[in-house]
Coordinates of C-alpha atoms and ligand atoms in Angstrom, one line a residue:
M21 CA -11.7 13.8 9.6
Q22 CA -9.2 15.9 11.5
L23 CA -7.7 14.0 14.4
A24 CA -7.3 15.7 17.8
I25 CA -3.6 16.2 18.5
R26 CA -2.8 15.6 22.1
P27 CA 0.3 16.7 23.9
P28 CA 3.1 14.1 23.8
V29 CA 3.3 11.5 26.5
T30 CA 6.5 11.8 28.6
C31 CA 7.2 8.9 30.8
G32 CA 10.0 10.6 32.6
C33 CA 12.6 7.8 32.1
K34 CA 16.1 9.3 31.8
S35 CA 14.5 12.6 30.7
R36 CA 16.5 15.6 31.8
N37 CA 14.9 18.4 29.9
P38 CA 12.3 17.0 27.5
W39 CA 11.7 20.2 25.6
R40 CA 15.2 21.5 25.2
K41 CA 16.0 22.5 21.7
I42 CA 18.8 20.4 20.2
K43 CA 21.2 21.9 17.7
A44 CA 20.1 21.2 14.1
A45 CA 22.7 20.1 11.6
S46 CA 23.5 22.4 8.7
P47 CA 21.9 21.5 5.4
L48 CA 25.4 20.8 4.0
N49 CA 26.2 18.4 6.8
V50 CA 22.8 16.7 6.3
V51 CA 23.6 16.1 2.6
L52 CA 27.1 14.9 3.3
A53 CA 25.8 12.6 6.1
G54 CA 23.1 11.3 3.9
L55 CA 25.5 10.5 1.0
S56 CA 28.0 8.7 3.2
G57 CA 25.3 6.9 5.1
N58 CA 26.8 8.2 8.3
A59 CA 24.4 10.2 10.3
E60 CA 26.9 11.2 13.0
T61 CA 26.5 14.9 12.3
M62 CA 22.8 14.7 12.7
M63 CA 22.6 13.1 16.1
S64 CA 25.3 12.8 18.6
S65 CA 25.1 9.3 20.1
N66 CA 25.8 10.6 23.6
S67 CA 23.0 13.1 23.5
T68 CA 20.7 12.8 26.6
D69 CA 17.9 15.1 25.5
I70 CA 15.4 12.3 25.8
A71 CA 11.9 13.7 25.5
S72 CA 10.2 10.3 26.0
S73 CA 10.9 6.6 26.1
V74 CA 8.3 4.3 24.7
D75 CA 7.8 0.6 23.8
V76 CA 6.9 1.2 20.2
V77 CA 7.4 4.0 17.7
L78 CA 5.5 3.9 14.4
I79 CA 6.8 6.2 11.8
G80 CA 4.3 7.4 9.2
G81 CA 0.5 8.0 9.3
G82 CA -0.4 5.6 6.5
V83 CA -2.5 2.4 6.5
M84 CA 0.5 0.2 7.4
S85 CA 1.4 2.0 10.7
A86 CA -2.4 2.3 11.5
T87 CA -2.8 -1.5 11.0
L88 CA 0.2 -2.5 13.0
G89 CA -0.7 0.0 15.8
T90 CA -4.2 -1.5 16.0
L91 CA -2.9 -5.0 16.1
L92 CA -0.4 -4.2 18.9
R93 CA -3.1 -2.2 20.8
Q94 CA -5.3 -5.3 20.8
L95 CA -2.4 -7.6 21.8
Q96 CA -0.6 -5.5 24.3
P97 CA -2.8 -2.7 25.6
D98 CA -0.2 -1.7 28.3
W99 CA 2.5 -0.8 25.8
K100 CA 3.3 2.9 25.2
I101 CA 3.1 3.7 21.5
S102 CA 4.2 7.0 19.8
I103 CA 3.3 7.7 16.2
Y104 CA 5.0 10.3 14.1
E105 CA 3.6 11.8 10.9
R106 CA 5.4 14.6 9.1
L107 CA 2.3 16.0 7.4
D108 CA -0.6 18.0 9.0
T109 CA -2.8 14.9 9.2
V110 CA -2.7 11.2 8.5
A111 CA -3.5 9.3 5.3
E112 CA -2.3 12.1 3.0
E113 CA 0.2 10.1 1.0
S114 CA -0.3 6.7 -0.8
S115 CA -3.1 5.7 1.6
N116 CA -5.2 8.6 0.6
A117 CA -8.2 7.5 -1.5
W118 CA -7.3 9.8 -4.4
N119 CA -3.7 8.6 -4.4
N120 CA -4.3 4.9 -5.0
A121 CA -6.8 2.8 -7.1
G122 CA -8.7 1.5 -4.0
T123 CA -8.9 -2.0 -5.4
G124 CA -9.3 -4.7 -2.7
H125 CA -6.6 -6.8 -4.5
S126 CA -7.8 -10.4 -4.4
A127 CA -6.8 -11.4 -7.9
L128 CA -10.4 -11.6 -9.1
C129 CA -9.7 -9.3 -12.0
E130 CA -5.9 -8.6 -12.1
L131 CA -4.5 -10.6 -15.0
N132 CA -0.9 -10.1 -13.9
Y133 CA -1.4 -12.6 -11.0
T134 CA -2.2 -15.5 -13.4
P135 CA 0.7 -15.7 -15.9
Q136 CA 0.5 -18.2 -18.8
G137 CA 3.4 -20.6 -19.2
A138 CA 5.1 -21.6 -22.4
D139 CA 3.0 -24.8 -22.3
G140 CA -0.2 -22.6 -22.4
K141 CA -1.1 -23.5 -18.7
V142 CA -2.3 -20.6 -16.5
D143 CA -0.5 -20.6 -13.2
I144 CA -3.0 -19.5 -10.5
S145 CA -0.6 -19.9 -7.5
K146 CA 0.0 -16.2 -7.1
A147 CA -3.7 -15.4 -7.5
V148 CA -4.5 -17.8 -4.7
A149 CA -1.9 -16.3 -2.4
V150 CA -3.1 -12.7 -3.0
N151 CA -6.7 -13.7 -2.5
E152 CA -5.8 -15.6 0.7
Q153 CA -4.1 -12.4 2.0
F154 CA -7.2 -10.3 1.2
Q155 CA -9.4 -12.8 3.2
V156 CA -7.1 -12.1 6.2
S157 CA -7.7 -8.3 5.8
R158 CA -11.4 -9.0 5.6
Q159 CA -11.4 -11.1 8.8
F160 CA -9.4 -8.4 10.6
W161 CA -11.7 -5.6 9.5
A162 CA -14.8 -7.8 10.5
Y163 CA -13.2 -8.2 14.0
L164 CA -12.7 -4.4 14.3
V165 CA -16.4 -3.7 13.3
E166 CA -17.8 -6.5 15.5
N167 CA -15.8 -5.3 18.5
G168 CA -16.6 -1.6 18.0
V169 CA -13.0 -0.6 17.3
I170 CA -14.3 1.1 14.2
P171 CA -17.9 2.0 13.8
A172 CA -18.9 0.4 10.4
A173 CA -17.3 -1.0 7.3
G174 CA -19.5 1.1 5.0
D175 CA -17.3 4.1 5.7
F176 CA -14.4 2.5 3.9
L177 CA -15.5 -0.7 2.1
T178 CA -18.0 -1.1 -0.8
A179 CA -18.9 -4.2 -2.8
V180 CA -18.0 -3.5 -6.4
P181 CA -17.9 -6.3 -9.1
H182 CA -14.4 -7.1 -10.3
M183 CA -14.1 -7.8 -14.1
S184 CA -11.3 -8.7 -16.5
F185 CA -11.8 -7.5 -20.0
V186 CA -9.8 -8.6 -23.0
W187 CA -10.0 -8.3 -26.8
G188 CA -8.3 -10.3 -29.6
A189 CA -8.4 -14.0 -30.1
D190 CA -5.3 -14.9 -28.1
N191 CA -6.3 -12.9 -25.1
V192 CA -9.8 -14.4 -25.2
A193 CA -8.3 -17.9 -25.2
F194 CA -6.2 -16.9 -22.3
L195 CA -9.1 -15.5 -20.3
R196 CA -11.2 -18.6 -21.0
K197 CA -8.4 -20.8 -19.6
R198 CA -7.8 -18.5 -16.6
H199 CA -11.5 -18.7 -15.8
E200 CA -11.5 -22.5 -16.0
A201 CA -8.5 -22.7 -13.7
L202 CA -9.8 -20.1 -11.1
S203 CA -13.5 -20.9 -11.0
A204 CA -12.7 -24.5 -9.8
H205 CA -11.0 -23.0 -6.7
P206 CA -13.0 -22.3 -3.6
L207 CA -11.5 -18.8 -3.2
F208 CA -12.8 -17.8 -6.7
A209 CA -16.1 -19.6 -6.7
G210 CA -19.0 -18.0 -8.6
M211 CA -16.8 -16.2 -11.1
D212 CA -18.7 -15.7 -14.4
Y213 CA -17.3 -15.7 -17.9
S214 CA -18.8 -14.4 -21.1
E215 CA -18.0 -13.7 -24.8
D216 CA -21.6 -12.6 -25.4
R217 CA -21.8 -8.9 -26.3
Q218 CA -25.3 -8.5 -24.9
Q219 CA -24.4 -10.1 -21.6
I220 CA -21.2 -7.9 -21.3
A221 CA -23.3 -4.8 -22.1
Q222 CA -25.5 -5.6 -19.2
W223 CA -22.6 -6.0 -16.8
A224 CA -20.7 -2.9 -18.1
P225 CA -22.7 -0.8 -20.6
L226 CA -20.0 1.8 -21.1
I227 CA -17.4 -0.6 -22.5
M228 CA -19.9 -1.9 -25.1
Q229 CA -21.5 1.3 -26.2
N230 CA -20.5 2.0 -29.8
R231 CA -17.8 -0.7 -29.7
P232 CA -17.0 -1.9 -33.3
K233 CA -18.3 -5.4 -34.1
G234 CA -16.1 -8.1 -35.3
E235 CA -13.2 -8.3 -32.8
P236 CA -13.6 -11.1 -30.3
I237 CA -14.0 -9.9 -26.7
A238 CA -14.4 -11.7 -23.4
V239 CA -15.0 -10.8 -19.8
T240 CA -15.0 -12.4 -16.4
R241 CA -17.0 -11.0 -13.5
S242 CA -16.9 -11.7 -9.8
L243 CA -19.4 -10.2 -7.4
M244 CA -16.9 -10.8 -4.5
G245 CA -14.9 -7.7 -5.5
T246 CA -14.5 -4.6 -3.4
D247 CA -13.5 -0.9 -3.5
V248 CA -11.6 0.2 -0.5
N249 CA -11.2 3.8 0.7
F250 CA -7.8 3.1 2.4
G251 CA -7.7 6.8 3.5
A252 CA -11.0 6.5 5.4
L253 CA -9.8 3.2 7.0
T254 CA -6.5 4.8 8.1
R255 CA -8.3 7.7 9.7
L256 CA -10.7 5.4 11.5
L257 CA -7.8 3.3 12.9
F258 CA -5.8 6.4 14.0
S259 CA -8.9 7.8 15.6
Y260 CA -9.3 4.6 17.6
L261 CA -5.6 4.5 18.5
S262 CA -5.3 8.1 19.6
G263 CA -8.3 7.5 21.9
T264 CA -6.5 4.7 23.7
K265 CA -4.4 5.2 26.8
G266 CA -0.7 5.3 26.2
C267 CA -0.9 5.9 22.5
V268 CA -0.1 9.3 21.1
L269 CA -0.2 10.5 17.5
H270 CA 2.1 13.4 16.7
T271 CA 1.3 15.0 13.4
R272 CA 3.8 17.5 11.8
H273 CA 6.6 15.6 13.4
D274 CA 9.4 14.5 11.1
V275 CA 11.6 11.6 12.0
Q276 CA 15.1 12.7 10.9
D277 CA 17.4 10.1 12.3
I278 CA 17.4 6.6 13.8
R279 CA 20.4 5.2 15.7
R280 CA 20.8 2.2 18.0
D281 CA 21.9 2.8 21.6
E282 CA 24.4 0.5 23.3
D283 CA 21.6 -1.1 25.2
G284 CA 19.9 -2.1 21.9
Q285 CA 17.1 0.4 22.1
W286 CA 16.5 2.8 19.2
R287 CA 17.1 6.5 19.5
L288 CA 15.2 8.7 17.1
K289 CA 15.7 12.4 16.4
V290 CA 12.2 13.9 15.7
R291 CA 11.6 17.4 14.5
D292 CA 8.5 19.2 15.6
L293 CA 7.7 21.1 12.4
R294 CA 5.3 23.4 14.2
E295 CA 7.7 24.6 16.8
N296 CA 10.8 23.9 14.8
T297 CA 12.4 22.1 17.7
D298 CA 14.1 18.7 17.9
R299 CA 13.6 16.0 20.5
I300 CA 15.0 12.6 21.1
V301 CA 12.7 9.6 21.6
R302 CA 13.9 6.2 22.7
S303 CA 12.0 3.0 21.8
R304 CA 12.4 -0.7 22.2
F305 CA 10.8 -1.3 18.8
V306 CA 10.5 0.9 15.7
F307 CA 8.3 0.3 12.7
I308 CA 9.2 2.3 9.6
G309 CA 5.9 2.8 7.8
G310 CA 7.1 5.8 5.8
G311 CA 5.6 4.6 2.5
G312 CA 8.0 5.5 -0.3
A313 CA 10.4 7.2 2.2
A314 CA 10.8 4.0 4.2
L315 CA 14.0 3.2 2.3
T316 CA 15.5 6.5 3.4
L317 CA 14.7 5.8 7.0
L318 CA 15.8 2.2 6.8
Q319 CA 19.2 3.3 5.5
K320 CA 19.7 5.5 8.6
T321 CA 19.3 2.5 10.9
G322 CA 22.6 1.1 9.6
I323 CA 21.3 -2.5 9.9
P324 CA 23.1 -5.0 7.6
Q325 CA 19.8 -6.0 6.0
A326 CA 19.5 -2.5 4.5
Q327 CA 22.8 -3.0 2.7
G328 CA 22.5 -3.1 -1.1
V329 CA 18.8 -2.1 -1.1
G330 CA 17.8 0.7 -3.4
G331 CA 14.5 2.2 -4.6
F332 CA 13.0 3.1 -8.0
P333 CA 10.1 5.5 -7.8
V334 CA 7.2 5.2 -10.3
S335 CA 4.5 7.8 -10.0
G336 CA 0.8 7.3 -11.0
Q337 CA -1.8 9.5 -12.7
F338 CA -5.5 8.8 -13.4
L339 CA -8.1 10.2 -15.6
R340 CA -11.1 11.2 -13.4
C341 CA -14.6 11.4 -14.9
T342 CA -16.3 14.7 -14.4
N343 CA -19.6 13.6 -16.1
K344 CA -22.1 12.5 -13.4
A345 CA -24.3 10.7 -15.9
L346 CA -21.3 8.5 -17.0
I347 CA -20.3 7.8 -13.4
A348 CA -23.8 6.6 -12.7
R349 CA -23.8 4.2 -15.6
H350 CA -20.8 2.2 -14.5
R351 CA -20.4 0.0 -11.5
A352 CA -17.4 -2.3 -11.7
K353 CA -13.6 -2.4 -11.6
V354 CA -12.6 -3.5 -15.1
Y355 CA -9.0 -4.6 -15.5
G356 CA -7.4 -5.1 -18.9
K357 CA -4.0 -6.5 -19.9
A358 CA -0.8 -4.6 -19.4
S359 CA 1.1 -3.4 -22.4
V360 CA 4.5 -4.8 -23.2
G361 CA 7.2 -3.6 -20.8
A362 CA 4.7 -2.1 -18.4
P363 CA 5.3 -2.8 -14.7
P364 CA 2.5 -5.1 -13.3
M365 CA 1.0 -2.3 -11.3
S366 CA 0.4 -0.3 -14.5
V367 CA -2.4 -2.6 -15.8
P368 CA -5.0 -0.2 -17.2
H369 CA -8.4 -0.3 -15.4
L370 CA -11.7 1.5 -15.4
D371 CA -12.7 1.8 -11.8
T372 CA -15.8 2.6 -9.9
R373 CA -14.7 4.3 -6.7
M374 CA -16.7 5.1 -3.6
I375 CA -15.0 8.1 -1.9
D376 CA -16.5 9.8 1.1
G377 CA -20.0 8.5 0.2
K378 CA -19.9 9.6 -3.4
P379 CA -19.3 7.4 -6.5
A380 CA -16.4 8.3 -8.8
L381 CA -15.0 6.9 -12.0
L382 CA -11.3 6.7 -12.7
F383 CA -9.2 5.3 -15.5
G384 CA -5.5 4.6 -15.4
P385 CA -3.0 4.5 -14.0
Y386 CA -0.6 6.2 -16.4
A387 CA 2.9 5.9 -15.1
G388 CA 5.2 8.8 -14.6
F389 CA 8.7 9.3 -13.4
S390 CA 9.8 11.6 -10.5
T391 CA 12.8 11.3 -8.3
R392 CA 10.6 11.9 -5.2
F393 CA 9.9 9.0 -2.9
L394 CA 6.6 10.5 -1.7
K395 CA 4.1 12.8 -3.5
Q396 CA 5.1 15.5 -1.0
G397 CA 8.7 14.4 -0.9
S398 CA 11.9 16.0 -2.2
L399 CA 13.4 15.8 -5.7
M400 CA 16.6 14.8 -3.9
D401 CA 15.0 11.6 -2.5
L402 CA 16.4 9.3 -5.2
P403 CA 19.9 10.8 -5.5
L404 CA 20.3 10.9 -1.7
S405 CA 19.3 7.2 -1.5
V406 CA 22.4 6.1 -3.5
R407 CA 25.0 4.4 -1.3
P408 CA 28.2 2.6 -2.2
G409 CA 26.3 -0.6 -1.4
N410 CA 23.3 -0.1 -3.7
I411 CA 24.8 1.7 -6.6
G412 CA 25.9 -1.6 -8.3
P413 CA 22.4 -3.2 -8.0
M414 CA 20.8 0.1 -9.2
L415 CA 23.0 0.3 -12.3
A416 CA 22.4 -3.4 -13.0
V417 CA 18.7 -2.8 -12.9
A418 CA 19.0 0.3 -15.2
R419 CA 21.0 -1.9 -17.7
D420 CA 18.6 -4.9 -17.6
N421 CA 15.3 -3.2 -17.7
W422 CA 15.3 -1.5 -21.0
P423 CA 11.6 -2.4 -21.8
L424 CA 10.5 -0.7 -18.6
T425 CA 12.7 2.4 -19.3
K426 CA 11.2 2.6 -22.8
Y427 CA 7.7 2.2 -21.3
L428 CA 8.2 4.9 -18.8
I429 CA 9.6 7.3 -21.4
Q430 CA 6.6 6.7 -23.6
Q431 CA 4.2 7.2 -20.6
V432 CA 5.9 10.5 -19.6
M433 CA 5.8 11.8 -23.2
Q434 CA 2.0 11.2 -23.5
S435 CA -0.3 14.0 -24.4
Q436 CA -3.9 14.2 -23.2
E437 CA -5.1 12.8 -26.6
D438 CA -2.8 9.8 -26.1
R439 CA -4.4 9.2 -22.7
I440 CA -7.9 9.5 -24.1
A441 CA -6.9 7.1 -26.9
A442 CA -6.0 4.5 -24.2
L443 CA -9.3 5.1 -22.4
R444 CA -11.2 4.5 -25.7
D445 CA -9.9 0.8 -25.5
F446 CA -12.3 0.6 -22.6
I447 CA -15.0 3.3 -23.4
P448 CA -15.0 3.5 -27.2
D449 CA -16.9 6.8 -27.4
A450 CA -15.1 8.5 -24.5
K451 CA -15.0 12.3 -24.9
A452 CA -12.0 14.2 -23.7
E453 CA -14.1 17.0 -22.1
D454 CA -15.6 14.4 -19.6
W455 CA -12.2 13.6 -18.1
E456 CA -9.5 15.4 -16.1
L457 CA -6.0 14.3 -15.2
V458 CA -5.3 13.7 -11.5
V459 CA -1.9 12.9 -9.9
A460 CA -1.9 9.9 -7.6
G461 CA 0.8 8.6 -5.2
Q462 CA 4.4 7.4 -5.6
R463 CA 5.3 3.8 -5.5
V464 CA 9.0 3.0 -4.8
Q465 CA 9.9 -0.4 -6.2
I466 CA 12.6 -2.3 -4.4
I467 CA 16.0 -2.9 -6.0
K468 CA 18.0 -5.7 -4.4
Q469 CA 21.4 -7.3 -4.8
D470 CA 21.4 -10.4 -6.9
P471 CA 24.4 -12.8 -7.2
Q472 CA 23.8 -13.5 -10.9
K473 CA 22.5 -10.2 -12.3
G474 CA 24.1 -7.8 -9.9
G475 CA 20.7 -6.3 -9.1
V476 CA 17.0 -7.0 -9.6
L477 CA 13.9 -4.9 -9.5
Q478 CA 11.0 -6.3 -7.4
F479 CA 7.4 -5.2 -7.7
G480 CA 6.0 -6.7 -4.5
T481 CA 6.3 -5.6 -0.9
E482 CA 8.9 -6.8 1.5
V483 CA 9.4 -6.5 5.3
I484 CA 13.0 -5.9 6.1
A485 CA 13.8 -6.4 9.8
S486 CA 16.9 -6.5 11.9
D487 CA 18.0 -9.9 13.3
D488 CA 16.8 -9.1 16.8
G489 CA 13.4 -7.8 15.3
S490 CA 13.7 -4.4 17.1
V491 CA 13.3 -2.5 13.8
A492 CA 11.3 -3.3 10.7
A493 CA 10.5 -1.4 7.5
L494 CA 8.0 -2.0 4.8
L495 CA 9.3 -1.5 1.3
G496 CA 7.4 -1.7 -2.0
A497 CA 3.7 -1.1 -2.6
S498 CA 2.1 -4.1 -4.3
P499 CA -0.5 -5.6 -3.7
G500 CA -0.3 -2.8 -1.2
A501 CA -2.9 -1.5 1.2
S502 CA -5.3 -4.5 0.6
T503 CA -2.8 -6.7 2.3
A504 CA -1.9 -4.5 5.2
A505 CA -3.3 -6.9 7.8
P506 CA -1.4 -10.0 6.6
I507 CA 1.8 -8.0 6.1
M508 CA 1.6 -6.6 9.6
L509 CA 0.9 -10.1 11.0
N510 CA 4.2 -11.0 9.2
V511 CA 5.9 -8.1 11.0
L512 CA 4.6 -9.4 14.3
Q513 CA 5.9 -12.9 13.5
K514 CA 9.3 -11.6 12.4
C515 CA 9.8 -9.1 15.2
F516 CA 8.0 -10.5 18.2
A517 CA 8.6 -14.3 17.8
S518 CA 8.9 -14.8 21.5
K519 CA 5.5 -13.2 22.2
M520 CA 3.7 -15.3 19.6
P521 CA 2.8 -18.2 22.0
E522 CA 1.2 -15.7 24.3
W523 CA -0.5 -13.8 21.5
T524 CA -1.8 -16.7 19.3
D525 CA -5.3 -17.0 20.9
R526 CA -5.9 -13.2 20.6
L527 CA -4.7 -13.3 17.0
K528 CA -7.1 -16.2 16.2
A529 CA -9.9 -14.1 17.7
M530 CA -9.0 -11.3 15.3
V531 CA -8.2 -13.5 12.3
P532 CA -9.9 -16.9 12.7
S533 CA -7.9 -18.5 9.9
F534 CA -4.6 -17.3 11.5
G535 CA -2.0 -20.1 11.0
Q536 CA -4.1 -22.0 8.4
K537 CA -4.4 -21.8 4.6
L538 CA -8.0 -21.2 3.5
A539 CA -7.1 -22.7 0.1
N540 CA -6.6 -26.0 1.9
N541 CA -9.7 -25.8 4.0
P542 CA -12.8 -25.1 1.8
A543 CA -15.2 -25.3 4.7
L544 CA -13.4 -22.7 6.8
C545 CA -13.0 -20.6 3.6
Q546 CA -16.7 -20.6 3.0
Q547 CA -17.6 -20.0 6.6
Q548 CA -15.2 -17.0 7.0
F549 CA -16.3 -15.6 3.6
D550 CA -20.0 -15.7 4.6
R551 CA -19.3 -14.3 8.0
T552 CA -17.2 -11.4 6.8
T553 CA -19.6 -10.6 4.0
K554 CA -22.4 -10.2 6.5
I555 CA -20.4 -8.2 9.1
L556 CA -18.8 -6.0 6.5
G557 CA -22.1 -5.5 4.6
L558 CA -20.7 -6.7 1.3
T559 CA -23.7 -8.1 -0.4
L560 CA -24.5 -6.4 -3.8
Ligands
LIG8 C1 -1.0 4.9 -8.0 C2 -1.2 3.9 -6.9 C3 -2.3 3.0 -6.9 C4 -2.4 2.1 -5.9 N1 -3.5 1.2 -6.0 C5 -3.7 0.3 -5.0 C6 -4.8 -0.5 -5.0 O1 -5.7 -0.4 -5.9 N2 -5.0 -1.3 -3.9 C7 -4.1 -1.5 -2.9 O2 -4.3 -2.3 -2.1 N3 -3.0 -0.7 -2.9 C8 -2.8 0.2 -3.9 N4 -1.7 1.0 -3.8 C9 -0.7 0.9 -2.8 C10 -1.1 1.5 -1.5 O3 -1.6 2.8 -1.7 C11 0.1 1.5 -0.6 O4 0.7 0.2 -0.5 C12 -0.2 1.9 0.9 O5 -1.1 3.1 0.9 C13 1.1 2.2 1.6 O6 0.8 2.6 2.9 P1 1.9 3.1 3.9 O7 1.3 3.3 5.2 O8 3.1 2.2 3.8 O9 2.4 4.4 3.2 P2 1.7 6.0 3.0 O10 0.3 5.9 3.0 O11 2.5 6.5 1.9 O12 2.1 6.6 4.4 C14 3.5 6.9 4.7 C15 3.4 8.1 5.7 O13 4.7 8.2 6.2 C16 5.0 9.6 6.4 N5 6.4 9.8 6.5 C17 7.4 9.5 5.6 N6 8.6 9.8 6.1 C18 8.4 10.3 7.4 C19 9.3 10.7 8.4 N7 10.6 10.8 8.2 N8 8.7 11.2 9.5 C20 7.4 11.2 9.7 N9 6.5 10.7 8.8 C21 7.0 10.3 7.6 C22 4.4 10.2 5.1 O14 4.1 11.6 5.2 C23 3.1 9.4 4.9 O15 2.0 10.0 5.5 C24 -1.5 2.0 -4.8 C25 -0.5 3.0 -4.8 C26 -0.3 3.9 -5.7 C27 0.7 4.9 -5.6

């Protein structure tokens, strides 16, 4: 869907000549300014070329900005919101359906959320937290459908069973324990377990066809699983937003600099890539939803919280099935165990996808390395993100993460035969001619200072905000888009603390469990699960 681009809103405040072209910095100056962390050359702080002044600027046309914008629209319809996306249209980076795995992450099948301790116990606390977060997303989406904000959930959400699949006696023992621990919990009720080959063949015929006998195998299956087309969701949300008064989406607009004015407002230099002109926009609040590039933009703000933060990009690739008969025979997301040294998001999985009304079958991800922070980013993204403050943590991470480095080197060196060999762990008789390689999105993992180790690599997401809450950035990409709603609620709590008493009733209307833990309230958990299943049409 192509969104209509409307002319920018100008509210007139302090605007002398909104469309005057401001002088662009030379590429050398841009590089030097980027390296030193001093953006002085890019935007003079006494520039008065203010094209518009708004309440909120959202940078980036991905699912995070779309979700935050929608929440704010519902809470504060009178606020002026400007959204800037550098590409031709929204949802073209990580949020695009083909650039991510589309798993509604709720820890039903992802084994990395249930580590086994040295005592053999399976710790389910992280799984419970991730599932809880996904229930918040479900409630928010149900609210949007119920209230006509988006037409129907079927355009972006499909019920797809989630399965974990393991082989080898130790892994089978682990999966059995994991199932025992999870199935006793209300958020994971109804999860099935089987070591029976016939039963597994019924649930997922492709993984059993021509599988050699003898090796113990086990599977869990939950019918609560989902496939999410985050690209379609993002487009629906932006379509809603750009149809509301006071909210303007500007595509092909690149935010190049962010500085704080003396009055505390933020001043952004935005380049119109169509006209090749620059403009200044002032805003009371800025959300940096630039995906992998959020780090670059956060560094430009100069807030102390950005000090010492670095990024490590890991790219993803999938094998996409081109054989329609095979695609039709599989309907599940089947997650395996990660290989040693692999980052948690590189767990191999065989995925039914539902993209733009058509089923697809993907296997992966295979990790890759690129210095770009976005799929359509620059090879200079990583080198230009190095600052005196983060070089120490980045070097410490390089020193301490040899298994990861080794894993990435192995992944990058893989041939198509190697990839098909990995696929045969899942589909024993997979044929190379039925699969093509597709490149997915970039995930920039967070590197942070650590008093003991110097620097640590984190695989989760983190909201980094200024003390006064006037600017916030989302870094990292896991669990990712599935948890956009709870993450953006977190942004509201961090950045608009004084508005929370006024907003709480509205927030509870959108997310009935807001402020409560479903894990502690089985009745509410069941009630909301049944309600959202019905509204979102999630019965299999
Ligand atoms: C391989 C892979 C698999 C994944 N699988 C899953 C999954 O199964 N489930 C899940 O929940 N999540 C998954 N994720 C994570 C999920 O895709 C991301 O967390 C989510 O899409 C991030 O959304 P975003 O809005 O932050 O970023 P994006 O969707 O990347 O959007 C950022 C936007 O900002 C724009 N932008 C950047 N800089 C500027 C600038 N200076 N000016 C203007 N615009 C700018 C970009 O062009 C882009 O459109 C996966 C990610 C990858 C890469």
